[in-house]
mmCIF file of C-alpha atoms and ligand atoms in Angstrom:
data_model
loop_
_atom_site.group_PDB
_atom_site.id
_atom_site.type_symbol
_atom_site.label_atom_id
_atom_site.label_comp_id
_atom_site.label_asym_id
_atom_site.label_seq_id
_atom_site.Cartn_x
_atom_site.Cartn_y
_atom_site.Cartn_z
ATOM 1 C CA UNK A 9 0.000 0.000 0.000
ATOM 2 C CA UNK A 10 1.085 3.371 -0.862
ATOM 3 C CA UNK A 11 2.315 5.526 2.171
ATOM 4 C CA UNK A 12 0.315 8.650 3.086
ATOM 5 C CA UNK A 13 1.475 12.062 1.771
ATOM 6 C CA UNK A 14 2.874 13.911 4.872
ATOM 7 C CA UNK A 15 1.274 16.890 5.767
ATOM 8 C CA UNK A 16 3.010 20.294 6.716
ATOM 9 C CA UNK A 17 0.949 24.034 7.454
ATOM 10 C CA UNK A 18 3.811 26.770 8.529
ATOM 11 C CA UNK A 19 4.353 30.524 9.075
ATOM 12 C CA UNK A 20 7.527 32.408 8.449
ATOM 13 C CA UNK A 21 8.551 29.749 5.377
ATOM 14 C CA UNK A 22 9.561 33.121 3.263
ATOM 15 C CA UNK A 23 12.553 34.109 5.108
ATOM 16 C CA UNK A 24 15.468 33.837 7.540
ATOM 17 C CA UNK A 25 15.414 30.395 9.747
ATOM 18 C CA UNK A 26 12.046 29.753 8.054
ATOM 19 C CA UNK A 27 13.241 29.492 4.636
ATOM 20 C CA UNK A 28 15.681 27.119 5.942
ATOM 21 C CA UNK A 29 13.560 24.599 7.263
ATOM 22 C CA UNK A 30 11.068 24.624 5.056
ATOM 23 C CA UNK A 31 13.053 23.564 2.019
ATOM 24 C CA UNK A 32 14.412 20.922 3.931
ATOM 25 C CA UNK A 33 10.432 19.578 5.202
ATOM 26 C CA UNK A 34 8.807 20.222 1.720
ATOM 27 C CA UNK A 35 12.084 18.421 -0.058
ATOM 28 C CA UNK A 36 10.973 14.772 0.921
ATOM 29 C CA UNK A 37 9.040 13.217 -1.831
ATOM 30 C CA UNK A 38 5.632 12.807 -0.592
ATOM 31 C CA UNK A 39 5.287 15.785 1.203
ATOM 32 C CA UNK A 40 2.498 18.199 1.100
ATOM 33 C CA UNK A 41 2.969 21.638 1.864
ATOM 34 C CA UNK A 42 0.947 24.927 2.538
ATOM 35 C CA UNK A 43 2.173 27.859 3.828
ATOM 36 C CA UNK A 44 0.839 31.222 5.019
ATOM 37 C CA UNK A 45 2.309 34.109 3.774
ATOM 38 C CA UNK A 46 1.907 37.397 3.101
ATOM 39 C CA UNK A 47 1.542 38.757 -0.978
ATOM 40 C CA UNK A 48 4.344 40.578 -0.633
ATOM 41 C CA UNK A 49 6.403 37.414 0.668
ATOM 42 C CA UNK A 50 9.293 35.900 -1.287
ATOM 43 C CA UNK A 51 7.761 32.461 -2.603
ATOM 44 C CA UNK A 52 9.506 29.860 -2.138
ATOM 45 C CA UNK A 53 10.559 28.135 -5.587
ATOM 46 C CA UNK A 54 9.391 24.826 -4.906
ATOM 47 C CA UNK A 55 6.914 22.607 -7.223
ATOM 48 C CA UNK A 56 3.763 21.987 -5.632
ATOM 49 C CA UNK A 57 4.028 24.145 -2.729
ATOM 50 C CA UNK A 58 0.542 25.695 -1.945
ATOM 51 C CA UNK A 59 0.778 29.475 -0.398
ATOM 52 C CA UNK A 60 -2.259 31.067 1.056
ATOM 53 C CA UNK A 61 -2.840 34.079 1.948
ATOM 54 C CA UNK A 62 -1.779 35.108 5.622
ATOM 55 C CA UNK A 63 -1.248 38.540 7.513
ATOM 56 C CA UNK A 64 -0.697 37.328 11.026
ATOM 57 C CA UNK A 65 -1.377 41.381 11.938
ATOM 58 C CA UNK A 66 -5.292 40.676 11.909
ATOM 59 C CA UNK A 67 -7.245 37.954 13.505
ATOM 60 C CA UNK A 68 -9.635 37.905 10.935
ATOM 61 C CA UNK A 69 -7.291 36.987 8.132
ATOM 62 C CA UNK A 70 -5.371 34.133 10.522
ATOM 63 C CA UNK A 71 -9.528 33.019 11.196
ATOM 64 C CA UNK A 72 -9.449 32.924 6.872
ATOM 65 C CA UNK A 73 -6.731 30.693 6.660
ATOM 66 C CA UNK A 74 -7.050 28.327 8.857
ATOM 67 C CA UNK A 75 -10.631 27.738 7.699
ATOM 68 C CA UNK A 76 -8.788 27.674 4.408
ATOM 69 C CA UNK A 77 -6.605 24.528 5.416
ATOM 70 C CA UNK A 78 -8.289 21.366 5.840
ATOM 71 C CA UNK A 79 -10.307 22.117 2.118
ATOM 72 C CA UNK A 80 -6.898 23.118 0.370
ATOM 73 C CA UNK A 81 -5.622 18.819 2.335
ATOM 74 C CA UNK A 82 -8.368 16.974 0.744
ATOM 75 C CA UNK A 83 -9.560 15.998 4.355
ATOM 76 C CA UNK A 84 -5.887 14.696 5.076
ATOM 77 C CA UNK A 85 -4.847 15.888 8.820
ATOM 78 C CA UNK A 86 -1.809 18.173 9.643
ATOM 79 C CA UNK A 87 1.249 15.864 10.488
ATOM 80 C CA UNK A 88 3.752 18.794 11.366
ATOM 81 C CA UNK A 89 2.324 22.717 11.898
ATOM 82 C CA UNK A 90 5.338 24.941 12.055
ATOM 83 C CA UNK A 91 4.345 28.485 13.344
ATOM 84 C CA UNK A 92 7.501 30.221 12.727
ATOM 85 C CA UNK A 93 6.897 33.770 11.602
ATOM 86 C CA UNK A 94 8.172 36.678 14.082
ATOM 87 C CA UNK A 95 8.705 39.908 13.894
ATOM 88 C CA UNK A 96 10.802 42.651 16.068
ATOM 89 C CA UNK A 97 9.690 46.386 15.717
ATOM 90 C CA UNK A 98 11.697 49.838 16.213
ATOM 91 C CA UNK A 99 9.219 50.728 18.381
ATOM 92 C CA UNK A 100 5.249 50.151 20.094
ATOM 93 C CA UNK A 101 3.882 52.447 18.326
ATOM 94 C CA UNK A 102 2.466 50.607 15.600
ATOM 95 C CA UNK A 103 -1.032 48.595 15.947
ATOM 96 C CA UNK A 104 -2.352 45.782 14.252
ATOM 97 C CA UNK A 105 -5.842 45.390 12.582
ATOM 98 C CA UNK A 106 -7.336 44.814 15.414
ATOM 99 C CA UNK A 107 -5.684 47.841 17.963
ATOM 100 C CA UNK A 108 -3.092 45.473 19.656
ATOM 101 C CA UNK A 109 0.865 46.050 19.981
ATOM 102 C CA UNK A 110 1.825 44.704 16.736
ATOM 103 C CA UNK A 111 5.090 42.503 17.339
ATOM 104 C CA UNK A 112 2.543 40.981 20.654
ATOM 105 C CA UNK A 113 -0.122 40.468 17.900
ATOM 106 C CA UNK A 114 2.011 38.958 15.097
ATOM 107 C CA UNK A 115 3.869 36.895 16.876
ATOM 108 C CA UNK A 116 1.796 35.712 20.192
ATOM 109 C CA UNK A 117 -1.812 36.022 19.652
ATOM 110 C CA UNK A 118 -1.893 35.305 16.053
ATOM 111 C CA UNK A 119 -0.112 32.137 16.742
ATOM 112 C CA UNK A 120 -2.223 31.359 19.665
ATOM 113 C CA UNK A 121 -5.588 31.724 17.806
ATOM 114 C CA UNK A 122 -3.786 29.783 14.378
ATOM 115 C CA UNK A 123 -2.899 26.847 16.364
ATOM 116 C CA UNK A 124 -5.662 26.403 18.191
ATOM 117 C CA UNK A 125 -7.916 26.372 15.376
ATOM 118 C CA UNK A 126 -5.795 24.116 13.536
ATOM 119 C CA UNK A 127 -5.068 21.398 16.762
ATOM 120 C CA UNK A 128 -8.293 19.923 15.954
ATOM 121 C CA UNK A 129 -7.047 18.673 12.362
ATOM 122 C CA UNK A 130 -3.529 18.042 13.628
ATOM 123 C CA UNK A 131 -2.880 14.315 12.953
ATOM 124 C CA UNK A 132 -2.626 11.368 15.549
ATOM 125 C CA UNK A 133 1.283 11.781 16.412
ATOM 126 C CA UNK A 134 1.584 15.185 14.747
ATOM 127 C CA UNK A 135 4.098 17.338 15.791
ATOM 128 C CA UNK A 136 2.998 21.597 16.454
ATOM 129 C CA UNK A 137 6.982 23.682 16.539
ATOM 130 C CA UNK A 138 6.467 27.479 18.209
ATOM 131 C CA UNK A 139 9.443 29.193 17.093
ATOM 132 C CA UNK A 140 10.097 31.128 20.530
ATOM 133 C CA UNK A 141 13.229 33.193 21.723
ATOM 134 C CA UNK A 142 15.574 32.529 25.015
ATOM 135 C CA UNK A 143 14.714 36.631 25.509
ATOM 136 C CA UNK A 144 11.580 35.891 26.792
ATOM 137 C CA UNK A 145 13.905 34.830 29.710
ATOM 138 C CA UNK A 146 15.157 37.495 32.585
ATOM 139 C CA UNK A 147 17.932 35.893 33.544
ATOM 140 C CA UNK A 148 19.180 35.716 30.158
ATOM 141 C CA UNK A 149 17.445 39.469 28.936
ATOM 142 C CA UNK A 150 17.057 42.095 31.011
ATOM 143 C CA UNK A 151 13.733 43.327 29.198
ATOM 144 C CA UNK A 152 12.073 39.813 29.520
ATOM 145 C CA UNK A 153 8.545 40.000 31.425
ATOM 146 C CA UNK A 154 8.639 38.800 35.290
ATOM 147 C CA UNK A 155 4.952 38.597 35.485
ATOM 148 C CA UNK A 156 2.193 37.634 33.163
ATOM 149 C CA UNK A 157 0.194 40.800 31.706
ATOM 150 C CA UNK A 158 -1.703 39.998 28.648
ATOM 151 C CA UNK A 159 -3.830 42.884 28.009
ATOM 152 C CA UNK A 160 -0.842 45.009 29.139
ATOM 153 C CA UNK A 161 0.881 43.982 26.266
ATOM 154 C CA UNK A 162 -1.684 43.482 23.849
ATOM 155 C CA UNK A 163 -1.489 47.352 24.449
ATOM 156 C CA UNK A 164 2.223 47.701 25.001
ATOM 157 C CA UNK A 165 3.197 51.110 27.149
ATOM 158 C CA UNK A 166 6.623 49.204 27.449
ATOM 159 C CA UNK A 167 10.212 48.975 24.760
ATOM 160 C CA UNK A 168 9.876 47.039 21.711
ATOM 161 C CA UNK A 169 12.689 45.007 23.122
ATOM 162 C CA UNK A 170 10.056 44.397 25.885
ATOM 163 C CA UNK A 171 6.951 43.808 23.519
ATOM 164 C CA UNK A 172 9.543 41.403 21.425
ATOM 165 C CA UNK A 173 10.359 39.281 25.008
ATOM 166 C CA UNK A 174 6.438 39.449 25.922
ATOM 167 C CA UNK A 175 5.398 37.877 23.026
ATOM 168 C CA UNK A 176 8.009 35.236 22.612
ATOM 169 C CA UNK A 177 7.039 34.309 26.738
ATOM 170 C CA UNK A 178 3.607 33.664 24.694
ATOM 171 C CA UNK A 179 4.988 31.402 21.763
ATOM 172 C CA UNK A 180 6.529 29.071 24.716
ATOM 173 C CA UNK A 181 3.703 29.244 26.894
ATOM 174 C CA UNK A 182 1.198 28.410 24.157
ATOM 175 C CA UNK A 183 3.244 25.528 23.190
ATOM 176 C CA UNK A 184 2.875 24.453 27.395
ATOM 177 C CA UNK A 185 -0.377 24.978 27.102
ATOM 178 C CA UNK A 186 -1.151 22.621 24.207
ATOM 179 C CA UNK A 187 0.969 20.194 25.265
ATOM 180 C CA UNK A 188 -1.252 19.986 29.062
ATOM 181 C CA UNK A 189 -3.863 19.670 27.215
ATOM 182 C CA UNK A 190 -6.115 16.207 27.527
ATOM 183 C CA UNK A 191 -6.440 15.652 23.750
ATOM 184 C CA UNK A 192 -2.417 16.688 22.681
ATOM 185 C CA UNK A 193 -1.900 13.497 24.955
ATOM 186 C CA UNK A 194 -4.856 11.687 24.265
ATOM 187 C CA UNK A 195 -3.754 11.889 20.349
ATOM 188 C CA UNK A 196 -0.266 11.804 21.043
ATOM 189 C CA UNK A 197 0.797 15.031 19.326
ATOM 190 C CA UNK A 198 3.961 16.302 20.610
ATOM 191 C CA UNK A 199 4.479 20.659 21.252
ATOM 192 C CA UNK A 200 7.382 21.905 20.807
ATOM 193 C CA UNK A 201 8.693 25.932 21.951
ATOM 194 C CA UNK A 202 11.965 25.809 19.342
ATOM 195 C CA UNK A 203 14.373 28.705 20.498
ATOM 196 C CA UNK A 204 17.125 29.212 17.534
ATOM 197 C CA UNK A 205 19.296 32.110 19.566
ATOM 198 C CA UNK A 206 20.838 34.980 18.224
ATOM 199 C CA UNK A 207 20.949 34.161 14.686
ATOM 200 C CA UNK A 208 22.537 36.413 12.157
ATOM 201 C CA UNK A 209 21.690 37.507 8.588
ATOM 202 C CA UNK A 210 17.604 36.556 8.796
ATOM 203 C CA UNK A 211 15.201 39.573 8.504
ATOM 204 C CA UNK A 212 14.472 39.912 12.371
ATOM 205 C CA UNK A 213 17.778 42.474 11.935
ATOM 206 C CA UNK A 214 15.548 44.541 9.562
ATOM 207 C CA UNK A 215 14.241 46.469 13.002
ATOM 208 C CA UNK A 216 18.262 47.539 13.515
ATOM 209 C CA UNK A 217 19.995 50.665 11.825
ATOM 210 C CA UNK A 218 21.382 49.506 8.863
ATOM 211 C CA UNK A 219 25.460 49.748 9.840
ATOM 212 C CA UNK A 220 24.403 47.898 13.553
ATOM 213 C CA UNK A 221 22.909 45.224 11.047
ATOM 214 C CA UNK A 222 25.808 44.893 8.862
ATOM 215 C CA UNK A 223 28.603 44.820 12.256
ATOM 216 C CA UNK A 224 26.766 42.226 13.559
ATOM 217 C CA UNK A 225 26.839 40.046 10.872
ATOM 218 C CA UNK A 226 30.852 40.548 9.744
ATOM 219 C CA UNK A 227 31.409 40.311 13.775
ATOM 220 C CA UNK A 228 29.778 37.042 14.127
ATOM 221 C CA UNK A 229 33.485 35.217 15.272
ATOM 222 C CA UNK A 230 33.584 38.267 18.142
ATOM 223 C CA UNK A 231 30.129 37.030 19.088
ATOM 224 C CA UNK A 232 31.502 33.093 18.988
ATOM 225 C CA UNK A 233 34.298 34.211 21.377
ATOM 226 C CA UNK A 234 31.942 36.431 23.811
ATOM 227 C CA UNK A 235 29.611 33.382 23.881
ATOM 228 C CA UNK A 236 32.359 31.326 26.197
ATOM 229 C CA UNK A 237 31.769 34.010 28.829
ATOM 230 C CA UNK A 238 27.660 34.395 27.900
ATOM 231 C CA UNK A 239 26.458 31.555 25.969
ATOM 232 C CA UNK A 240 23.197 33.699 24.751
ATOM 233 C CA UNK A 241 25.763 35.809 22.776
ATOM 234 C CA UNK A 242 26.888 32.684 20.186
ATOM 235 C CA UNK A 243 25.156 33.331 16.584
ATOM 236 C CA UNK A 244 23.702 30.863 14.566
ATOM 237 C CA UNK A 245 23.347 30.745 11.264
ATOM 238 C CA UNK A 246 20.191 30.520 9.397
ATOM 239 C CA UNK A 247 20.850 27.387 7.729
ATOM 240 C CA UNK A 248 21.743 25.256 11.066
ATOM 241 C CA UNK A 249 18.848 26.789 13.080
ATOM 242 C CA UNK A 250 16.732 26.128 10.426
ATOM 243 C CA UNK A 251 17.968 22.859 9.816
ATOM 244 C CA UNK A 252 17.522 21.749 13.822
ATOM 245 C CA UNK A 253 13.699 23.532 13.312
ATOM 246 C CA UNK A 254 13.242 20.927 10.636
ATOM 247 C CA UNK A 255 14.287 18.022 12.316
ATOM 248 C CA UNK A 256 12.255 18.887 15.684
ATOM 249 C CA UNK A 257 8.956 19.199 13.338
ATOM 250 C CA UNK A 258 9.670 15.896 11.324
ATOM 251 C CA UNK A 259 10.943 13.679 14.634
ATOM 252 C CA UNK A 260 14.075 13.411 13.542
ATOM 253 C CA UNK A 261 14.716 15.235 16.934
ATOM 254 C CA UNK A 262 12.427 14.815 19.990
ATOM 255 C CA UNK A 263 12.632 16.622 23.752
ATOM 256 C CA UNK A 264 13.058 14.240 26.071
ATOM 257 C CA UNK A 265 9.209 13.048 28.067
ATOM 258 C CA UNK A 266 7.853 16.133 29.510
ATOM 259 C CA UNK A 267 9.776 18.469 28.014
ATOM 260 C CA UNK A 268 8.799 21.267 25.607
ATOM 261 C CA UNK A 269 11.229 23.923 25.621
ATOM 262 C CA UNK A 270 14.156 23.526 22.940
ATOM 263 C CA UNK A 271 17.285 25.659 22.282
ATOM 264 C CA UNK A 272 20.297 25.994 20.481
ATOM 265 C CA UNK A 273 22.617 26.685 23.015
ATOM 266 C CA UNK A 274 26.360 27.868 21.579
ATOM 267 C CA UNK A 275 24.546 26.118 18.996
ATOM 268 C CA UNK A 276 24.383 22.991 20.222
ATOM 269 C CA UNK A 277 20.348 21.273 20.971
ATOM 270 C CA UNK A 278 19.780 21.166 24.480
ATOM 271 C CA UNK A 279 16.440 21.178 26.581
ATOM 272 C CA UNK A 280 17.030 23.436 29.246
ATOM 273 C CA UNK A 281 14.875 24.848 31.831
ATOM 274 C CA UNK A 282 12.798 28.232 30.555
ATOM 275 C CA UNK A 283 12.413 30.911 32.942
ATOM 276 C CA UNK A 284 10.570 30.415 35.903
ATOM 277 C CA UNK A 285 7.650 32.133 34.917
ATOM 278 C CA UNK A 286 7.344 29.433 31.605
ATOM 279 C CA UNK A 287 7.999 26.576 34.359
ATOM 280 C CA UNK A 288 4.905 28.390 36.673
ATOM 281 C CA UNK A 289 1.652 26.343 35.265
ATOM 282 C CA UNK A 290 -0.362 29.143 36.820
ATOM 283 C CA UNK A 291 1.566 31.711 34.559
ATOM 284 C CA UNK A 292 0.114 29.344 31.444
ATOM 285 C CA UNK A 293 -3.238 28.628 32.571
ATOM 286 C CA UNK A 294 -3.359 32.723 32.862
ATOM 287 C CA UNK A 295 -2.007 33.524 29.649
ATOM 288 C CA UNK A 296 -3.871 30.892 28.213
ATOM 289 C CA UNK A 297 -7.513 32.425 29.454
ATOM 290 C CA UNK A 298 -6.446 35.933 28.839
ATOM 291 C CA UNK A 299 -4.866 34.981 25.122
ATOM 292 C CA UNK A 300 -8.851 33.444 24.583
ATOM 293 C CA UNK A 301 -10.684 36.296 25.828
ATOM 294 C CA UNK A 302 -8.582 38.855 23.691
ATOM 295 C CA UNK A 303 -8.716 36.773 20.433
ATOM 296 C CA UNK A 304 -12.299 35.606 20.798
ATOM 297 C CA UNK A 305 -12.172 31.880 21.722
ATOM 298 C CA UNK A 306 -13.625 30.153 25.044
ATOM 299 C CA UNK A 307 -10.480 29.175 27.126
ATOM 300 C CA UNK A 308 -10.364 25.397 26.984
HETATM 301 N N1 NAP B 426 17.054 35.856 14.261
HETATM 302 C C1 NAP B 426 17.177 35.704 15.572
HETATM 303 O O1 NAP B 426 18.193 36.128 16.203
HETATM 304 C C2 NAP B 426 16.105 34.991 16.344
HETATM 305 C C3 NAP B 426 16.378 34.632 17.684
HETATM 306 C C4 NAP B 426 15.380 33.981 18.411
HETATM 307 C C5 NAP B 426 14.162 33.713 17.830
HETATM 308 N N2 NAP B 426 13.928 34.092 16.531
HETATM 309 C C6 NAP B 426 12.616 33.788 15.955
HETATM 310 O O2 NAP B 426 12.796 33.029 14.787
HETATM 311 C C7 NAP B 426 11.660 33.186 13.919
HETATM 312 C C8 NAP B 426 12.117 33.451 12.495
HETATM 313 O O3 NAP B 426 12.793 34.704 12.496
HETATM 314 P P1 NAP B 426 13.971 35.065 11.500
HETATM 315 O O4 NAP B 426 15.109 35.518 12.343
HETATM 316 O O5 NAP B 426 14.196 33.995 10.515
HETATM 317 O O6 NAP B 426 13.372 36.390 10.841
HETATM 318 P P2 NAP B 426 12.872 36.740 9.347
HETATM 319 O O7 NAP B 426 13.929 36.406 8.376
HETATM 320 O O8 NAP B 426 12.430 38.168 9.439
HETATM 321 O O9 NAP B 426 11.596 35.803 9.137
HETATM 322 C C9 NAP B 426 10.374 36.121 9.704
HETATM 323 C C10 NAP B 426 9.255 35.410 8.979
HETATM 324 O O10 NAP B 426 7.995 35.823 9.574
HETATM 325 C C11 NAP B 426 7.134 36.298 8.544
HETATM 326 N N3 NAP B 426 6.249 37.355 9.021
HETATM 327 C C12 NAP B 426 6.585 38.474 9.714
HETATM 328 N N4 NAP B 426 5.499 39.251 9.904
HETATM 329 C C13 NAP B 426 4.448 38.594 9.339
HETATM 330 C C14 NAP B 426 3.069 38.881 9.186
HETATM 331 N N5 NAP B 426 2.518 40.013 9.664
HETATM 332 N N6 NAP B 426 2.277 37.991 8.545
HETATM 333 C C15 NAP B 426 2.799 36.848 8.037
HETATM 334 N N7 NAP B 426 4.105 36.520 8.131
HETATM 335 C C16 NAP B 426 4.928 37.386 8.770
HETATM 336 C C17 NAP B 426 8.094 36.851 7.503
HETATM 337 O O11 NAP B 426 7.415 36.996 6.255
HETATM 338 P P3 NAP B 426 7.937 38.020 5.106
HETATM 339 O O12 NAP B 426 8.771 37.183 4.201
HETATM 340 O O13 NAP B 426 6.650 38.496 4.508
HETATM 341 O O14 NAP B 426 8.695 39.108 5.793
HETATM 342 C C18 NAP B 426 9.175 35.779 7.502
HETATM 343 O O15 NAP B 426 8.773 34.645 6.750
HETATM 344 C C19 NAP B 426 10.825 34.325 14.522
HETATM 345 O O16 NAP B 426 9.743 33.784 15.248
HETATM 346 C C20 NAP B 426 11.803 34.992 15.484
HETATM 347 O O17 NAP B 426 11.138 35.651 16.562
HETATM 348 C C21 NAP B 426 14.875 34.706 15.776
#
């Protein structure tokens, strides 16, 4: 009998990490692929790779696409659902469609409504990769959140530094959410919070002046050496962290039972603790409920 075609939905395939990983998922013969992207998005040139339309800066367009998804399969259910896109802003100034922060709404409440409306066609043994960041940590970033605030951040009076941390807290703790949930086990899908670390040359750099951008990328051996003394500081390339994103959505790579939270540390996989407020299952049940109420869903 013929084996099934292998199923994979992700954000942020158009760029950076993204683009890494995603040629290496949608390169195995007998893969199916959609991703969500916005028009002006560089496609990726690969035959038979479906793009729909995605802005993850309004609710109602991440509603559109994921009641998009399981028409554009055929029925067939989501065996890997990478939600990868990010985005770091100047500033938190700018809103998204529907008034919140917009880095908080791209990359955390987007995400949070998208993969909740997809777990329900996620396959038995699927595998759901948040792409988070080791800033959403305060012992590793000073601007990382210490407490959970949704709606204060949905509304951001804070840095964009802080906004960026805030809403990468919300990739992990979404990804601890679904994984406590009755059915992820029930249906043994396995959640995974991916954090790459400082990687250089992707388009997250796009918030920086343009000289910053371009020292940090031809000082990337300075950044290698200051890493011995503060790991946080090594930088990855775009290739390898998209690469180890790959292998963590197809099971080549699997946390250890119980875990969720992956990292490149010095570039290296390991599964270290998060910060204590991503270890606190009070901090997740809140953000959880107060990620429902502000994107419109009930909270279990
Ligand atoms: N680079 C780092 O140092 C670093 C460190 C830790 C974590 N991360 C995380 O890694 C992930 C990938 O980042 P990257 O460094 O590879 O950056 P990147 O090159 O800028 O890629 C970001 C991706 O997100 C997509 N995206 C951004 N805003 C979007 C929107 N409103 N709607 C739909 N898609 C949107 C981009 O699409 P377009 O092609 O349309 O721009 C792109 O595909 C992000 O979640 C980021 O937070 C990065």
């Amino acid at each position: 009998m013929p084996e099934r075609t292998r199923t994979l939905v992700m954000t942020g395939a158009t760029s950076g990490i993204g683009t890494h990983a995603f040629a290496r998922l949608a390169a195995r013969t007998g893969t199916r692929a959609i991703i969500g992207a916005r028009p002006s998005s560089t496609r990726p040139d690969l035959d038979g790779v479906e793009v729909l339309p995605l802005d993850l800066s309004s609710l109602s367009a991440v509603r559109e696409f994921a009641a998009a998804v399981p028409g554009r399969l055929d029925g067939e259910p989501i065996d890997m659902l990478v939600l990868n896109a990010g985005a770091h802003f100047r500033n938190t100034s700018a809103r998204s469609a529907d008034g919140f922060e917009l880095a908080f709404a791209v990359n955390h409440l987007a995400h949070y409504l998208l993969a909740r409306l997809l777990l329900p066609a996620v396959a038995q043994g699927g595998r759901i990769v948040l792409t988070t960041s080791d800033t959403h940590d305060p012992r590793i970033f000073r601007s990382a959140p210490t407490r959970i605030d949704v709606r204060g951040w949905a509304q951001a009076p804070g840095s964009a530094a802080s906004a960026y941390a805030a809403s990468k807290l919300g990739n992990l703790l979404t990804a601890e959410g679904i994984a406590a949930l009755p059915e992820t086990a029930e249906r043994q899908i396995t959640s995974i919070a991916f954090n790459p670390g400082l990687t250089g040359g992707t388009g997250l750099s796009r918030a920086f002046p343009g000289p910053l951008r371009q020292v940090m990328n031809a000082l990337r051996p300075v950044f290698i050496l200051l890493s011995r003394l503060r790991p946080q500081l090594y930088m990855n390339t775009p290739e390898h962290a998209g690469d180890v994103l790959a292998q963590l959505a197809d099971g080549t790579l699997t946390p250890p039972a119980g875990r969720v939270y992956a990292s490149l540390v010095r570039g290296q996989l390991a599964f270290p603790d998060p910060s204590a407020l991503a270890q606190d299952p009070a901090a997740r049940e809140q953000l959880w409920r107060e990620s429902a109420d502000l994107t419109g869903l009930p909270p279990a």
